[in-house]
Amino acid sequence: MHRLSAAGKTVLISSHLLTEVQQICTHVGIIRLGELVMETTVDALIKGQGHFRVQLDQSQEALDLIKSQQWGQGAHLDEHSDLITAAPLGRGRELNLFLVHAGFAPDVIVPATQDLEQIFLQLTGNNSGDVW
């Protein structure tokens, strides 16, 4: 399939093995009940759409503060109590400065990612939570 793609050929696959799709495809379309829910590149989809994963003490308190900001209204804690949020001006540096000035000292701030299976389940209503 990589050889066909390199030759400029379009390869369409349909699979429920989403980890394999994530590894071999450049673009993805997600269909739910016969309707196209999302069409984008795999990289754009799994990169978290400009959100960041923040590890810090007092994550619930930091979440409450961030949710009070216009840019942070979609923020939430994941299953590991990491904070998933957008950032002021879309930049991790600005998020770090905001948190430090508010009295929080992040241990880690990295771009948030999801795997294709998580995103598929969220988009098709088979899982709770928002796509970020």
CSV table of C-alpha atoms in Angstrom, one decimal:
chain,number,residue,atom,x,y,z
A,1,MET,CA,0.0,0.0,0.0
A,2,HIS,CA,2.9,2.4,0.7
A,3,ARG,CA,4.3,1.6,-2.7
A,4,LEU,CA,0.9,2.4,-4.4
A,5,SER,CA,0.6,5.7,-2.4
A,6,ALA,CA,4.2,6.7,-3.3
A,7,ALA,CA,3.3,6.1,-7.0
A,8,GLY,CA,0.5,8.7,-6.6
A,9,LYS,CA,-2.3,6.1,-6.3
A,10,THR,CA,-5.2,6.6,-4.0
A,11,VAL,CA,-5.9,3.6,-1.7
A,12,LEU,CA,-9.2,3.2,0.0
A,13,ILE,CA,-9.6,0.8,2.9
A,14,SER,CA,-12.4,0.1,5.3
A,15,SER,CA,-11.4,-1.4,8.6
A,16,HIS,CA,-12.2,-1.7,12.3
A,17,LEU,CA,-8.6,-2.2,13.1
A,18,LEU,CA,-8.0,1.5,13.7
A,19,THR,CA,-4.5,1.2,15.1
A,20,GLU,CA,-3.5,-0.2,11.7
A,21,VAL,CA,-5.4,2.5,9.8
A,22,GLN,CA,-3.6,5.1,12.0
A,23,GLN,CA,-0.2,3.6,11.0
A,24,ILE,CA,-0.8,3.3,7.2
A,25,CYS,CA,-3.2,6.0,6.2
A,26,THR,CA,-2.7,9.7,5.5
A,27,HIS,CA,-6.4,10.7,5.4
A,28,VAL,CA,-9.4,9.4,7.2
A,29,GLY,CA,-13.2,9.7,6.9
A,30,ILE,CA,-15.4,8.7,9.7
A,31,ILE,CA,-19.0,7.7,8.9
A,32,ARG,CA,-21.8,7.2,11.4
A,33,LEU,CA,-25.1,5.8,10.3
A,34,GLY,CA,-24.4,6.5,6.7
A,35,GLU,CA,-23.3,10.1,7.2
A,36,LEU,CA,-19.8,11.5,7.0
A,37,VAL,CA,-19.0,12.8,10.5
A,38,MET,CA,-15.4,14.0,9.9
A,39,GLU,CA,-12.9,14.0,7.0
A,40,THR,CA,-9.3,15.1,7.7
A,41,THR,CA,-5.7,13.9,7.8
A,42,VAL,CA,-4.8,11.3,10.4
A,43,ASP,CA,-2.1,13.6,11.7
A,44,ALA,CA,-4.4,16.6,12.2
A,45,LEU,CA,-7.0,14.3,13.9
A,46,ILE,CA,-4.6,12.7,16.5
A,47,LYS,CA,-2.6,15.8,17.3
A,48,GLY,CA,-5.4,17.1,19.6
A,49,GLN,CA,-6.4,20.1,17.6
A,50,GLY,CA,-4.2,22.6,19.4
A,51,HIS,CA,-4.8,21.3,22.9
A,52,PHE,CA,-2.2,20.6,25.6
A,53,ARG,CA,-1.8,17.9,28.2
A,54,VAL,CA,-0.7,19.4,31.5
A,55,GLN,CA,0.5,17.4,34.5
A,56,LEU,CA,0.5,19.3,37.8
A,57,ASP,CA,-0.4,19.1,41.4
A,58,GLN,CA,-3.9,20.5,42.2
A,59,SER,CA,-5.2,19.7,38.7
A,60,GLN,CA,-8.8,20.1,39.8
A,61,GLU,CA,-8.1,23.7,41.1
A,62,ALA,CA,-6.2,24.5,37.9
A,63,LEU,CA,-9.1,23.1,35.8
A,64,ASP,CA,-11.6,25.3,37.6
A,65,LEU,CA,-9.5,28.4,37.0
A,66,ILE,CA,-9.0,27.5,33.3
A,67,LYS,CA,-12.7,26.8,32.7
A,68,SER,CA,-13.4,30.4,33.8
A,69,GLN,CA,-11.4,31.7,30.9
A,70,GLN,CA,-13.0,32.1,27.5
A,71,TRP,CA,-10.2,30.0,25.8
A,72,GLY,CA,-10.4,27.2,28.4
A,73,GLN,CA,-14.2,26.4,28.5
A,74,GLY,CA,-13.7,23.0,27.0
A,75,ALA,CA,-10.9,22.0,29.4
A,76,HIS,CA,-11.3,18.7,31.3
A,77,LEU,CA,-9.3,16.1,33.2
A,78,ASP,CA,-8.5,12.8,31.6
A,79,GLU,CA,-8.5,9.4,33.2
A,80,HIS,CA,-5.1,10.0,34.7
A,81,SER,CA,-6.1,13.4,36.1
A,82,ASP,CA,-4.0,15.2,33.5
A,83,LEU,CA,-5.5,18.5,32.5
A,84,ILE,CA,-6.5,18.7,28.8
A,85,THR,CA,-7.0,22.3,27.6
A,86,ALA,CA,-6.6,24.8,24.9
A,87,ALA,CA,-4.1,27.6,25.6
A,88,PRO,CA,-4.2,31.4,25.5
A,89,LEU,CA,-3.3,32.4,21.9
A,90,GLY,CA,-3.0,28.7,21.2
A,91,ARG,CA,0.5,28.5,22.6
A,92,GLY,CA,1.9,26.3,25.3
A,93,ARG,CA,4.2,29.0,26.5
A,94,GLU,CA,1.3,31.3,27.2
A,95,LEU,CA,-0.5,28.4,29.1
A,96,ASN,CA,2.6,27.9,31.2
A,97,LEU,CA,2.9,31.6,32.0
A,98,PHE,CA,-0.8,31.7,32.9
A,99,LEU,CA,-0.6,28.8,35.2
A,100,VAL,CA,2.6,30.0,36.9
A,101,HIS,CA,1.2,33.5,37.5
A,102,ALA,CA,-1.9,31.8,39.0
A,103,GLY,CA,0.3,29.9,41.5
A,104,PHE,CA,0.5,26.6,39.7
A,105,ALA,CA,3.8,25.0,38.7
A,106,PRO,CA,3.2,22.5,35.8
A,107,ASP,CA,5.5,19.5,35.8
A,108,VAL,CA,4.8,18.8,32.1
A,109,ILE,CA,3.1,20.6,29.2
A,110,VAL,CA,3.0,18.8,25.9
A,111,PRO,CA,0.7,18.8,22.9
A,112,ALA,CA,-2.2,16.5,23.6
A,113,THR,CA,-2.8,13.5,21.3
A,114,GLN,CA,-5.4,10.8,21.0
A,115,ASP,CA,-5.3,7.6,19.2
A,116,LEU,CA,-7.7,7.1,16.2
A,117,GLU,CA,-9.8,4.5,18.1
A,118,GLN,CA,-10.5,7.0,21.0
A,119,ILE,CA,-11.5,9.6,18.4
A,120,PHE,CA,-13.7,7.2,16.5
A,121,LEU,CA,-15.6,6.1,19.6
A,122,GLN,CA,-16.2,9.7,20.6
A,123,LEU,CA,-17.4,10.8,17.2
A,124,THR,CA,-19.7,7.9,16.7
A,125,GLY,CA,-21.3,8.2,20.1
A,126,ASN,CA,-19.9,4.9,21.5
A,127,ASN,CA,-18.0,6.7,24.3
A,128,SER,CA,-18.6,9.7,26.5
A,129,GLY,CA,-16.5,12.8,26.3
A,130,ASP,CA,-15.7,15.5,23.8
A,131,VAL,CA,-13.3,15.4,20.9
A,132,TRP,CA,-10.6,17.9,21.5
